[in-house]
Amino acid sequence: MTASGLKDAVAIVGIGQTAFARQLAEDEKTLACRAVLAALDDAGIAPGEVDALASYTMEETDEVELAKAVGFGDLTFFSRVGYGGGGSCATVAHLAAAIATGQATVGVAWRSRKRGSGPRPWTDTSARLPTPAQWTRPFGLLRPVDEIAMLARRYMHEYGVTRDHLFNVALACRNRANQNPAAVMYDRPLTREMYMTSRWISEPLCLYDNCLETDGALACVVVGRERARDCAEKPVYVHAAAQGLPAQHHGMVNYWNDDPLTGPAWTAARHLWKHADFTPREVDVAQIYDAFTALIPLSLEGYGFCGRGEGGAFTEQGGLEIGGRLPLNTGGGGLSEAYVHGFNLVNEGVKQLRGTSTAQVPGAETCLVTAGEGVPTSALLLRS
Amino acid sequence: MLSPVPDADGAPFWEYAARGELRVQRCADCGEPRFPPRPCCPHCQSFASAWRAVSGRGRVWSYVVPHPPLLPGYAELAPYNVVVVELEEAPRIRLVGNVVAHAGAPPDSVDPARLRIGAPVRAVFSGGLPQWVPA
Ligand SMILES: [Zn+2]
C-alpha cells in the first residue's frame, strides 16, 4: 500500500439489517445470515466473492457456520475484536487493513444478538470473576450501568453536568428514532417529565439513561476503492480508523489511574485526527456509542468536539438535534433505535453519507462513528 | 451475596483483609503503590513487590445507588450504596466498597441521601471484607 495508509483506501458499499425488536422468533445464526445477505445484496456482490470476515469476540455465530450457510468463497482473513461494544468500528477497521494490504478483497463485518430475549451478561456470576470483579462485585457493583454510573457521578460532580444534560442526549436519540420506522422506539415520544420521574436503575442514572435490550442483526460490506466504484450504491469511504486502549486503563471500572474520566475515546481520537484531512469542526453528523447517556458528553470531549468538562453544555440549545452543532445518532442509536453492540451506528453513518437516512442531515459529507467508550474502543471517520 | 474470588495477584489483599488489615501492593524497588495488584511494576518493570499497611483513612471519590433488577441477595437490599474510596496515603488507590453504619452492618444501613463526594471515611472489617464508616 502507499504511504497514505488506510486513508480512503476502502469503502463500505453494502449495508443490511434485520428487524429490531425486544423479541424476534429466529435464532442468532439465522438473523446473522439474513443481515449478511441483505448487505451483499445491497452492494450487488455475490456471497461467493467474500474472502474476509470480522466480528466481535462476543458474537455467537462463528465464521464456519456463517460461511457454509450463506455460501462464502475461500476466506483468507477473519478477525474478532474483543471488549463487547468497543469492537464495533474495529470490525470495519480490521477489514480495511486486510483489504488495503492485499490480504483480501471483499470483507463482511456483522453482529447478531438476541440481547432482548436472551440473558443479561451480568447475571452470569462466574464469567466476570475473578479479575477485576473480585474488587467490585462482592460490594454490589454488579452491572455495566453501576460501573458507568460511578464515573458519571464523579463527572457530574467535577464539571457541573446535570441530569438535564443527560436528558438532552436521551431526547435527541428518541427524536431521531421517532423519525425512523425501523427503530424500536419509533412511535414512542419522550418528554422531560417522563425522564425526570422514571425509575432509577443506578443513581444517578435512570431508566432512560440506559440503552434498549434488543434482538437484531446488522452487517456491512467493505471493498477496495477501485472495486467500490463499480458497486450498486454510492461508496462511503473509510477516511480514518483507530482502536484505543489508553495506558493504565481498566475498562468500565476505570477507577485506578490519574484521570479516570479520560477514557479510550481520547486515545482513538488522537490517532483518527492525526490521519484525517478534516477536523472535528468539519464533521457533519456523528454516531456515538450510547449504551448510557453519560458516555455521550464524555465522548464529545474525547473526540475533540468541545473542551474538557464542556460535554454537558454542548448538549444545550438543541446541540445534538438536526440543525444543531452536531446531529447525533440519527437513527435513534442504542438508546432508541436498537442496541446491537453499536453496529447500527456504523450502518446509520453509511446511510447519512448516502443521503438516505430517515433523519437526513442536509448535504452530510463526513461522519464520525464510535464504538463503546469506557472499554477498549474503536472509531471510524467516514466520508462520501 | 458474592464472595471475592481472588486470583494469584489479589490473594494477599484478601488474606490481610481476613485478619482485619488493609494493605496495598507496592513495588519493592521504586516504591510505587499499585492497584489492582499485578505481577510487575508498570513504572520500573520490577517483579519484586511488598504489601504495605495503610491507615484505612480515605474520602468518597464517587458513589452509586443501585436499584433492581439485581442479583438475588442484592435486590433485597436495594437501594443500597456502593462507593469508591480514595485512600489518604495513595489517592490513585481507590477501593470499591460500601459505607455502612458500623462494622458488620449491611450496605443499606446508611441513608443514601447522606452520602457526599469528598466525605471522610475509615476502613472497618467484617467477614473478611473491608467496609467504610463515616470518619
Ligand atoms: Zn517499580
Short mmCIF file of C-alpha atoms and ligand atoms in Angstrom, two decimals:
data_model
loop_
_atom_site.label_atom_id
_atom_site.label_comp_id
_atom_site.label_asym_id
_atom_site.label_seq_id
_atom_site.Cartn_x
_atom_site.Cartn_y
_atom_site.Cartn_z
CA MET A 1 0.00 0.00 0.00
CA THR A 2 1.09 3.60 -0.42
CA ALA A 3 2.36 5.93 2.26
CA SER A 4 -1.14 7.28 2.78
CA GLY A 5 -2.03 4.09 4.69
CA LEU A 6 -5.72 3.40 5.16
CA LYS A 7 -6.94 6.85 4.15
CA ASP A 8 -9.87 6.37 1.75
CA ALA A 9 -8.34 3.05 0.66
CA VAL A 10 -11.57 1.13 1.20
CA ALA A 11 -15.27 1.88 1.19
CA ILE A 12 -18.41 0.49 2.72
CA VAL A 13 -20.55 -0.47 -0.26
CA GLY A 14 -23.33 -2.51 1.30
CA ILE A 15 -25.38 -2.45 4.49
CA GLY A 16 -28.02 -4.84 5.75
CA GLN A 17 -30.12 -5.37 8.83
CA THR A 18 -32.96 -7.46 10.19
CA ALA A 19 -35.96 -6.09 12.01
CA PHE A 20 -35.23 -4.85 15.55
CA ALA A 21 -37.48 -5.91 18.42
CA ARG A 22 -37.47 -6.89 22.07
CA GLN A 23 -38.02 -10.43 20.85
CA LEU A 24 -37.54 -11.97 17.41
CA ALA A 25 -38.52 -15.56 16.67
CA GLU A 26 -35.45 -16.57 14.65
CA ASP A 27 -32.17 -17.59 16.27
CA GLU A 28 -28.96 -15.55 16.17
CA LYS A 29 -27.41 -17.61 13.38
CA THR A 30 -30.42 -17.13 11.11
CA LEU A 31 -30.51 -13.42 11.87
CA ALA A 32 -26.79 -13.16 11.07
CA CYS A 33 -27.35 -14.88 7.71
CA ARG A 34 -30.23 -12.54 6.86
CA ALA A 35 -28.27 -9.38 7.70
CA VAL A 36 -25.17 -10.51 5.80
CA LEU A 37 -27.14 -11.50 2.69
CA ALA A 38 -29.05 -8.21 2.81
CA ALA A 39 -25.77 -6.27 2.92
CA LEU A 40 -24.30 -8.24 -0.01
CA ASP A 41 -27.49 -7.74 -1.99
CA ASP A 42 -27.30 -4.00 -1.26
CA ALA A 43 -23.72 -4.00 -2.56
CA GLY A 44 -24.55 -6.10 -5.62
CA ILE A 45 -21.83 -8.60 -4.65
CA ALA A 46 -22.31 -12.38 -4.68
CA PRO A 47 -21.61 -14.30 -1.43
CA GLY A 48 -19.03 -16.42 -3.27
CA GLU A 49 -16.82 -13.33 -3.69
CA VAL A 50 -16.46 -12.74 0.06
CA ASP A 51 -12.97 -13.61 1.31
CA ALA A 52 -12.73 -11.72 4.62
CA LEU A 53 -14.81 -11.57 7.80
CA ALA A 54 -14.70 -9.59 11.01
CA SER A 55 -16.91 -9.60 14.07
CA TYR A 56 -16.89 -9.32 17.86
CA THR A 57 -15.47 -11.92 20.25
CA MET A 58 -18.94 -11.93 21.84
CA GLU A 59 -20.58 -12.91 18.54
CA GLU A 60 -22.15 -16.37 18.89
CA THR A 61 -22.25 -17.31 15.20
CA ASP A 62 -18.77 -18.32 14.12
CA GLU A 63 -17.12 -17.93 10.74
CA VAL A 64 -17.52 -21.61 9.83
CA GLU A 65 -21.26 -21.59 10.47
CA LEU A 66 -21.85 -18.31 8.68
CA ALA A 67 -19.66 -19.16 5.68
CA LYS A 68 -21.22 -22.53 4.99
CA ALA A 69 -24.76 -21.21 5.46
CA VAL A 70 -24.61 -18.23 3.11
CA GLY A 71 -22.11 -19.68 0.62
CA PHE A 72 -18.97 -17.59 1.04
CA GLY A 73 -15.93 -18.39 -1.08
CA ASP A 74 -12.49 -19.25 0.26
CA LEU A 75 -11.77 -16.99 3.24
CA THR A 76 -8.23 -15.66 3.62
CA PHE A 77 -8.79 -13.23 6.51
CA PHE A 78 -11.04 -13.50 9.57
CA SER A 79 -10.77 -11.48 12.73
CA ARG A 80 -12.57 -11.00 16.04
CA VAL A 81 -12.42 -7.92 18.23
CA GLY A 82 -12.86 -8.03 21.99
CA TYR A 83 -14.41 -5.80 24.63
CA GLY A 84 -18.06 -6.02 23.66
CA GLY A 85 -19.35 -2.81 22.15
CA GLY A 86 -15.80 -1.43 21.98
CA GLY A 87 -15.23 -3.57 18.92
CA SER A 88 -17.93 -2.30 16.57
CA CYS A 89 -15.87 0.08 14.45
CA ALA A 90 -12.79 -2.11 14.75
CA THR A 91 -14.51 -4.84 12.73
CA VAL A 92 -14.57 -2.45 9.77
CA ALA A 93 -11.06 -1.22 10.61
CA HIS A 94 -9.67 -4.76 10.53
CA LEU A 95 -11.30 -5.42 7.17
CA ALA A 96 -9.92 -2.12 5.88
CA ALA A 97 -6.40 -3.09 6.95
CA ALA A 98 -6.75 -6.54 5.38
CA ILE A 99 -8.05 -5.21 2.08
CA ALA A 100 -5.64 -2.28 1.90
CA THR A 101 -2.68 -4.63 2.39
CA GLY A 102 -3.89 -7.21 -0.12
CA GLN A 103 -4.85 -9.93 2.35
CA ALA A 104 -8.41 -9.97 0.99
CA THR A 105 -10.70 -8.20 -1.47
CA VAL A 106 -14.30 -8.38 -0.20
CA GLY A 107 -14.95 -8.17 3.55
CA VAL A 108 -18.09 -8.60 5.61
CA ALA A 109 -18.46 -7.37 9.19
CA TRP A 110 -21.51 -8.35 11.21
CA ARG A 111 -23.16 -8.58 14.63
CA SER A 112 -26.19 -10.67 15.50
CA ARG A 113 -27.52 -10.60 19.02
CA LYS A 114 -30.57 -11.59 20.98
CA ARG A 115 -29.97 -9.25 23.89
CA GLY A 116 -33.68 -8.50 24.09
CA SER A 117 -34.93 -12.03 24.69
CA GLY A 118 -31.60 -13.61 25.72
CA PRO A 119 -29.76 -13.45 29.07
CA ARG A 120 -28.20 -10.31 30.53
CA PRO A 121 -24.43 -10.97 30.59
CA TRP A 122 -24.01 -9.51 34.10
CA THR A 123 -26.27 -12.19 35.59
CA ASP A 124 -23.55 -14.78 34.86
CA THR A 125 -21.77 -14.73 38.22
CA SER A 126 -18.93 -16.97 37.09
CA ALA A 127 -17.92 -15.24 33.87
CA ARG A 128 -16.78 -11.93 35.37
CA LEU A 129 -14.80 -13.27 38.32
CA PRO A 130 -12.08 -13.07 39.47
CA THR A 131 -10.43 -10.02 37.83
CA PRO A 132 -11.36 -7.21 38.18
CA ALA A 133 -14.68 -8.43 39.57
CA GLN A 134 -13.11 -9.53 42.86
CA TRP A 135 -12.68 -5.79 43.63
CA THR A 136 -16.19 -4.73 42.68
CA ARG A 137 -18.90 -7.38 42.57
CA PRO A 138 -18.90 -8.50 46.22
CA PHE A 139 -19.86 -4.92 47.13
CA GLY A 140 -22.85 -4.91 44.81
CA LEU A 141 -21.28 -3.10 41.85
CA LEU A 142 -22.79 -5.70 39.56
CA ARG A 143 -23.83 -4.32 36.20
CA PRO A 144 -22.28 -2.18 33.47
CA VAL A 145 -24.74 0.57 34.46
CA ASP A 146 -23.38 0.57 38.03
CA GLU A 147 -19.80 0.78 36.80
CA ILE A 148 -20.53 3.67 34.44
CA ALA A 149 -22.81 5.44 36.94
CA MET A 150 -19.81 5.65 39.28
CA LEU A 151 -17.85 7.56 36.65
CA ALA A 152 -20.93 9.59 35.70
CA ARG A 153 -21.45 10.77 39.31
CA ARG A 154 -17.83 11.89 39.53
CA TYR A 155 -18.06 13.58 36.13
CA MET A 156 -21.24 15.45 37.10
CA HIS A 157 -19.60 16.50 40.39
CA GLU A 158 -16.39 17.76 38.80
CA TYR A 159 -17.91 19.67 35.90
CA GLY A 160 -21.44 20.63 36.91
CA VAL A 161 -23.05 18.32 34.39
CA THR A 162 -26.72 17.78 35.26
CA ARG A 163 -29.49 15.29 34.64
CA ASP A 164 -30.90 17.80 32.16
CA HIS A 165 -27.76 17.35 30.06
CA LEU A 166 -28.22 13.59 30.12
CA PHE A 167 -31.87 14.09 29.22
CA ASN A 168 -30.79 16.15 26.20
CA VAL A 169 -28.89 13.08 24.97
CA ALA A 170 -31.80 10.71 25.55
CA LEU A 171 -34.18 13.16 23.87
CA ALA A 172 -32.06 13.67 20.74
CA CYS A 173 -31.82 9.91 20.24
CA ARG A 174 -35.53 9.43 20.86
CA ASN A 175 -36.46 12.25 18.48
CA ARG A 176 -34.42 10.61 15.70
CA ALA A 177 -35.98 7.22 16.49
CA ASN A 178 -39.39 8.85 16.17
CA GLN A 179 -38.43 9.57 12.53
CA ASN A 180 -37.14 6.03 11.87
CA PRO A 181 -39.83 3.37 11.26
CA ALA A 182 -37.26 0.59 11.89
CA ALA A 183 -36.47 1.91 15.38
CA VAL A 184 -37.85 0.09 18.40
CA MET A 185 -38.97 3.46 19.81
CA TYR A 186 -40.38 4.79 16.51
CA ASP A 187 -43.82 5.66 17.89
CA ARG A 188 -42.82 6.40 21.49
CA PRO A 189 -42.03 10.10 22.13
CA LEU A 190 -40.06 11.02 25.26
CA THR A 191 -40.74 14.03 27.46
CA ARG A 192 -38.69 15.69 30.19
CA GLU A 193 -41.44 14.77 32.64
CA MET A 194 -41.13 11.09 31.70
CA TYR A 195 -37.36 11.25 32.09
CA MET A 196 -37.30 13.08 35.41
CA THR A 197 -39.92 10.82 37.02
CA SER A 198 -38.70 7.49 35.62
CA ARG A 199 -37.37 4.78 37.90
CA TRP A 200 -33.73 4.69 38.91
CA ILE A 201 -31.51 1.92 37.64
CA SER A 202 -28.31 3.04 39.36
CA GLU A 203 -28.38 6.58 40.73
CA PRO A 204 -27.50 8.99 39.15
CA LEU A 205 -28.67 7.06 36.05
CA CYS A 206 -32.36 6.36 35.42
CA LEU A 207 -34.21 4.07 33.03
CA TYR A 208 -33.89 6.47 30.07
CA ASP A 209 -30.13 6.78 30.55
CA ASN A 210 -29.87 3.11 29.58
CA CYS A 211 -29.85 1.59 26.11
CA LEU A 212 -32.53 -0.75 24.85
CA GLU A 213 -32.44 -4.54 25.09
CA THR A 214 -32.86 -5.68 21.51
CA ASP A 215 -32.91 -8.71 19.23
CA GLY A 216 -31.48 -8.00 15.79
CA ALA A 217 -28.56 -8.28 13.41
CA LEU A 218 -26.64 -5.99 11.06
CA ALA A 219 -23.83 -6.32 8.56
CA CYS A 220 -21.81 -4.26 6.13
CA VAL A 221 -19.61 -4.98 3.12
CA VAL A 222 -16.14 -3.45 2.65
CA VAL A 223 -14.13 -3.41 -0.60
CA GLY A 224 -11.16 -1.52 -2.01
CA ARG A 225 -11.75 1.91 -3.53
CA GLU A 226 -11.31 0.70 -7.13
CA ARG A 227 -13.90 -2.03 -6.73
CA ALA A 228 -16.19 0.36 -4.84
CA ARG A 229 -16.76 2.48 -7.95
CA ASP A 230 -18.45 -0.47 -9.65
CA CYS A 231 -20.88 -1.26 -6.84
CA ALA A 232 -24.62 -0.66 -6.87
CA GLU A 233 -24.64 2.07 -4.24
CA LYS A 234 -22.61 5.23 -3.69
CA PRO A 235 -19.38 4.26 -1.83
CA VAL A 236 -18.82 5.55 1.67
CA TYR A 237 -15.07 5.78 2.24
CA VAL A 238 -13.27 4.83 5.44
CA HIS A 239 -11.21 8.00 5.79
CA ALA A 240 -9.54 7.03 9.07
CA ALA A 241 -9.87 4.22 11.58
CA ALA A 242 -8.48 3.62 15.05
CA GLN A 243 -8.64 1.40 18.07
CA GLY A 244 -7.98 2.84 21.51
CA LEU A 245 -6.64 1.29 24.70
CA PRO A 246 -5.04 4.01 26.83
CA ALA A 247 -2.11 3.45 29.17
CA GLN A 248 -3.23 2.23 32.60
CA HIS A 249 -6.84 1.83 31.50
CA HIS A 250 -9.09 -0.55 33.45
CA GLY A 251 -12.22 -0.95 31.33
CA MET A 252 -15.59 0.13 32.68
CA VAL A 253 -14.14 0.17 36.20
CA ASN A 254 -11.53 2.75 35.24
CA TYR A 255 -11.05 3.91 38.82
CA TRP A 256 -7.32 3.37 39.22
CA ASN A 257 -5.34 5.95 37.31
CA ASP A 258 -4.57 9.67 37.45
CA ASP A 259 -7.56 10.72 35.37
CA PRO A 260 -10.36 8.15 35.23
CA LEU A 261 -12.58 10.49 33.18
CA THR A 262 -10.33 10.43 30.11
CA GLY A 263 -11.00 7.08 28.54
CA PRO A 264 -10.30 5.19 25.33
CA ALA A 265 -12.07 7.86 23.22
CA TRP A 266 -9.10 10.18 23.76
CA THR A 267 -6.64 7.57 22.51
CA ALA A 268 -8.70 6.64 19.45
CA ALA A 269 -9.33 10.32 18.70
CA ARG A 270 -5.65 11.28 18.70
CA HIS A 271 -4.97 8.63 16.08
CA LEU A 272 -8.03 9.48 13.98
CA TRP A 273 -7.34 13.19 13.76
CA LYS A 274 -3.65 12.65 13.08
CA HIS A 275 -4.60 10.73 9.94
CA ALA A 276 -7.60 12.79 8.80
CA ASP A 277 -7.81 15.60 6.26
CA PHE A 278 -10.53 17.31 8.30
CA THR A 279 -11.12 18.39 11.89
CA PRO A 280 -13.92 17.88 14.42
CA ARG A 281 -15.46 21.18 13.27
CA GLU A 282 -15.91 19.71 9.82
CA VAL A 283 -17.81 16.63 10.98
CA ASP A 284 -21.37 16.96 9.67
CA VAL A 285 -23.01 14.21 11.75
CA ALA A 286 -21.91 11.76 14.46
CA GLN A 287 -22.95 8.29 15.54
CA ILE A 288 -21.56 8.00 19.07
CA TYR A 289 -21.88 4.83 21.13
CA ASP A 290 -24.66 5.34 23.62
CA ALA A 291 -25.09 2.31 25.87
CA PHE A 292 -25.56 5.02 28.53
CA THR A 293 -26.33 8.72 28.05
CA ALA A 294 -23.31 9.73 30.13
CA LEU A 295 -20.97 8.26 27.52
CA ILE A 296 -22.02 10.98 25.06
CA PRO A 297 -20.68 14.10 26.83
CA LEU A 298 -17.51 12.18 27.72
CA SER A 299 -17.09 11.13 24.08
CA LEU A 300 -17.79 14.65 22.79
CA GLU A 301 -14.81 15.76 24.88
CA GLY A 302 -12.68 12.78 23.92
CA TYR A 303 -13.18 13.21 20.18
CA GLY A 304 -12.48 16.92 20.39
CA PHE A 305 -15.88 18.48 19.72
CA CYS A 306 -15.52 20.53 22.90
CA GLY A 307 -13.09 21.06 25.74
CA ARG A 308 -12.67 19.16 28.96
CA GLY A 309 -15.81 19.42 31.10
CA GLU A 310 -17.81 21.06 28.32
CA GLY A 311 -19.64 17.94 27.14
CA GLY A 312 -22.76 18.74 29.15
CA ALA A 313 -23.03 22.30 27.88
CA PHE A 314 -22.52 21.05 24.31
CA THR A 315 -25.91 19.31 24.53
CA GLU A 316 -27.74 22.55 25.38
CA GLN A 317 -29.94 24.53 22.95
CA GLY A 318 -30.56 21.51 20.78
CA GLY A 319 -26.86 20.97 20.14
CA LEU A 320 -27.39 17.30 19.30
CA GLU A 321 -30.58 17.72 17.27
CA ILE A 322 -30.87 18.05 13.49
CA GLY A 323 -29.68 21.57 12.72
CA GLY A 324 -27.67 21.68 15.97
CA ARG A 325 -23.91 21.83 16.49
CA LEU A 326 -23.53 18.08 15.93
CA PRO A 327 -26.56 15.99 14.94
CA LEU A 328 -26.24 12.77 16.92
CA ASN A 329 -27.29 9.14 16.44
CA THR A 330 -29.66 9.95 13.63
CA GLY A 331 -31.27 6.50 13.53
CA GLY A 332 -32.02 6.69 17.25
CA GLY A 333 -28.84 4.99 18.49
CA GLY A 334 -28.59 2.30 21.11
CA LEU A 335 -30.87 4.32 23.34
CA SER A 336 -33.84 4.38 20.97
CA GLU A 337 -33.27 2.52 17.67
CA ALA A 338 -31.71 -0.78 18.76
CA TYR A 339 -28.88 -1.97 20.98
CA VAL A 340 -26.85 -4.33 18.81
CA HIS A 341 -23.43 -3.51 20.27
CA GLY A 342 -23.25 -0.35 18.20
CA PHE A 343 -23.35 -1.88 14.74
CA ASN A 344 -26.47 0.11 13.89
CA LEU A 345 -24.34 3.24 14.35
CA VAL A 346 -21.97 2.07 11.60
CA ASN A 347 -24.84 1.43 9.19
CA GLU A 348 -26.52 4.73 10.07
CA GLY A 349 -23.28 6.55 9.29
CA VAL A 350 -23.35 4.96 5.84
CA LYS A 351 -26.99 5.96 5.34
CA GLN A 352 -26.18 9.60 6.19
CA LEU A 353 -23.37 9.77 3.65
CA ARG A 354 -25.53 8.12 1.01
CA GLY A 355 -28.20 10.70 1.77
CA THR A 356 -30.79 8.08 2.70
CA SER A 357 -31.21 8.45 6.48
CA THR A 358 -34.71 8.83 7.86
CA ALA A 359 -33.33 11.90 9.65
CA GLN A 360 -31.03 13.11 6.92
CA VAL A 361 -28.58 15.92 7.69
CA PRO A 362 -28.71 18.00 4.50
CA GLY A 363 -25.55 17.61 2.46
CA ALA A 364 -23.73 15.44 5.02
CA GLU A 365 -20.27 14.52 3.69
CA THR A 366 -18.42 13.48 6.85
CA CYS A 367 -19.44 11.30 9.77
CA LEU A 368 -17.73 10.11 12.94
CA VAL A 369 -18.80 6.67 14.16
CA THR A 370 -17.59 5.45 17.54
CA ALA A 371 -17.64 2.22 19.50
CA GLY A 372 -18.16 1.92 23.23
CA GLU A 373 -16.38 4.49 25.41
CA GLY A 374 -15.37 3.14 28.79
CA VAL A 375 -13.98 -0.06 27.29
CA PRO A 376 -11.09 -0.57 24.83
CA THR A 377 -12.72 1.11 21.87
CA SER A 378 -12.56 1.92 18.17
CA ALA A 379 -13.80 4.62 15.82
CA LEU A 380 -14.21 5.45 12.14
CA LEU A 381 -14.21 8.65 10.17
CA LEU A 382 -16.41 8.13 7.15
CA ARG A 383 -16.71 10.43 4.13
CA SER A 384 -18.71 10.38 0.95
CA MET B 1 -24.09 -12.48 48.10
CA LEU B 2 -20.95 -12.87 46.01
CA SER B 3 -17.67 -13.60 47.74
CA PRO B 4 -14.40 -12.38 46.27
CA VAL B 5 -12.81 -14.98 44.01
CA PRO B 6 -9.16 -13.96 44.33
CA ASP B 7 -6.59 -14.56 41.64
CA ALA B 8 -2.90 -15.12 42.43
CA ASP B 9 -2.20 -11.38 42.34
CA GLY B 10 -5.12 -10.42 44.55
CA ALA B 11 -4.93 -13.22 47.12
CA PRO B 12 -2.65 -11.37 49.61
CA PHE B 13 -5.12 -8.44 49.80
CA TRP B 14 -7.89 -10.80 50.89
CA GLU B 15 -5.64 -12.72 53.29
CA TYR B 16 -4.75 -9.47 55.06
CA ALA B 17 -8.38 -8.34 54.98
CA ALA B 18 -9.41 -11.58 56.71
CA ARG B 19 -7.07 -10.55 59.56
CA GLY B 20 -8.56 -7.06 59.67
CA GLU B 21 -5.65 -5.38 57.91
CA LEU B 22 -5.83 -3.06 54.90
CA ARG B 23 -2.68 -3.49 52.85
CA VAL B 24 -1.76 -2.31 49.36
CA GLN B 25 0.73 -3.79 46.93
CA ARG B 26 3.74 -1.62 46.33
CA CYS B 27 6.87 -2.01 44.20
CA ALA B 28 9.78 -3.21 46.32
CA ASP B 29 12.22 -1.39 44.03
CA CYS B 30 10.76 2.02 43.11
CA GLY B 31 8.14 2.17 45.86
CA GLU B 32 5.11 2.97 43.64
CA PRO B 33 1.86 1.58 45.03
CA ARG B 34 -0.40 -0.15 42.51
CA PHE B 35 -3.97 -1.37 42.42
CA PRO B 36 -5.40 -3.73 41.31
CA PRO B 37 -2.43 -5.96 42.16
CA ARG B 38 -0.43 -7.31 39.23
CA PRO B 39 2.74 -9.31 38.62
CA CYS B 40 5.12 -6.45 37.88
CA CYS B 41 5.53 -2.71 38.28
CA PRO B 42 4.32 -0.60 35.32
CA HIS B 43 6.79 2.15 36.31
CA CYS B 44 10.07 0.21 36.62
CA GLN B 45 9.09 -3.33 35.47
CA SER B 46 10.33 -4.89 38.70
CA PHE B 47 8.73 -8.16 39.77
CA ALA B 48 9.56 -7.53 43.42
CA SER B 49 6.64 -6.29 45.50
CA ALA B 50 5.60 -5.89 49.12
CA TRP B 51 2.27 -5.36 50.84
CA ARG B 52 2.28 -2.16 52.88
CA ALA B 53 -0.25 -1.41 55.61
CA VAL B 54 -2.24 1.79 55.10
CA SER B 55 -4.12 3.82 57.69
CA GLY B 56 -7.57 2.98 56.35
CA ARG B 57 -8.45 6.68 56.13
CA GLY B 58 -9.93 7.88 52.87
CA ARG B 59 -12.52 10.03 51.12
CA VAL B 60 -15.53 9.14 49.00
CA TRP B 61 -14.46 9.66 45.36
CA SER B 62 -17.84 8.72 43.91
CA TYR B 63 -20.86 6.59 44.72
CA VAL B 64 -23.89 4.96 43.15
CA VAL B 65 -27.21 3.71 44.46
CA PRO B 66 -28.24 0.55 42.59
CA HIS B 67 -31.90 -0.36 42.14
CA PRO B 68 -33.35 -3.60 40.68
CA PRO B 69 -33.00 -5.61 38.52
CA LEU B 70 -30.10 -7.01 40.56
CA LEU B 71 -28.79 -10.41 41.57
CA PRO B 72 -30.57 -12.26 44.40
CA GLY B 73 -29.20 -11.12 47.75
CA TYR B 74 -28.53 -7.64 46.39
CA ALA B 75 -32.04 -6.98 45.08
CA GLU B 76 -33.43 -7.41 48.61
CA LEU B 77 -31.00 -4.77 49.95
CA ALA B 78 -31.70 -2.21 47.23
CA PRO B 79 -31.48 0.70 47.23
CA TYR B 80 -28.03 0.41 48.82
CA ASN B 81 -24.82 2.35 48.27
CA VAL B 82 -21.60 1.41 46.52
CA VAL B 83 -18.72 3.85 46.92
CA VAL B 84 -15.25 4.31 45.52
CA VAL B 85 -12.92 5.46 48.31
CA GLU B 86 -9.67 7.29 47.59
CA LEU B 87 -7.01 6.35 50.15
CA GLU B 88 -5.42 9.20 52.07
CA GLU B 89 -1.85 7.93 51.58
CA ALA B 90 -2.24 7.00 47.90
CA PRO B 91 -5.01 8.88 46.11
CA ARG B 92 -4.76 6.71 42.98
CA ILE B 93 -5.57 3.62 45.05
CA ARG B 94 -9.36 3.70 45.05
CA LEU B 95 -11.24 0.87 46.66
CA VAL B 96 -14.82 -0.10 45.81
CA GLY B 97 -16.91 -0.78 48.90
CA ASN B 98 -19.94 0.17 50.93
CA VAL B 99 -20.46 2.90 53.52
CA VAL B 100 -22.17 1.27 56.50
CA ALA B 101 -23.45 2.46 59.88
CA HIS B 102 -20.98 0.25 61.78
CA ALA B 103 -18.74 -2.75 61.16
CA GLY B 104 -20.84 -5.69 60.04
CA ALA B 105 -23.88 -3.58 59.09
CA PRO B 106 -25.38 -4.15 55.60
CA PRO B 107 -24.83 -1.78 52.64
CA ASP B 108 -28.31 -0.36 53.07
CA SER B 109 -27.66 0.75 56.67
CA VAL B 110 -26.82 4.36 55.73
CA ASP B 111 -29.38 6.66 54.10
CA PRO B 112 -28.03 7.28 50.56
CA ALA B 113 -29.11 10.92 50.88
CA ARG B 114 -26.36 11.35 53.49
CA LEU B 115 -23.57 10.36 51.09
CA ARG B 116 -21.33 13.06 49.66
CA ILE B 117 -18.32 13.05 47.36
CA GLY B 118 -15.33 14.04 49.49
CA ALA B 119 -16.79 12.75 52.76
CA PRO B 120 -14.12 11.28 55.06
CA VAL B 121 -14.45 7.57 55.84
CA ARG B 122 -12.35 4.92 57.52
CA ALA B 123 -11.99 1.20 56.94
CA VAL B 124 -13.51 -1.44 59.22
CA PHE B 125 -13.74 -5.16 58.56
CA SER B 126 -16.48 -7.73 58.65
CA GLY B 127 -16.40 -11.29 57.38
CA GLY B 128 -13.13 -10.75 55.56
CA LEU B 129 -14.38 -7.74 53.60
CA PRO B 130 -13.37 -4.13 54.16
CA GLN B 131 -16.26 -1.75 54.83
CA TRP B 132 -16.29 2.01 55.33
CA VAL B 133 -17.80 4.02 58.15
CA PRO B 134 -18.14 7.82 58.36
CA ALA B 135 -14.96 9.19 59.95
ZN ZN C 1 8.65 -0.12 40.38
#
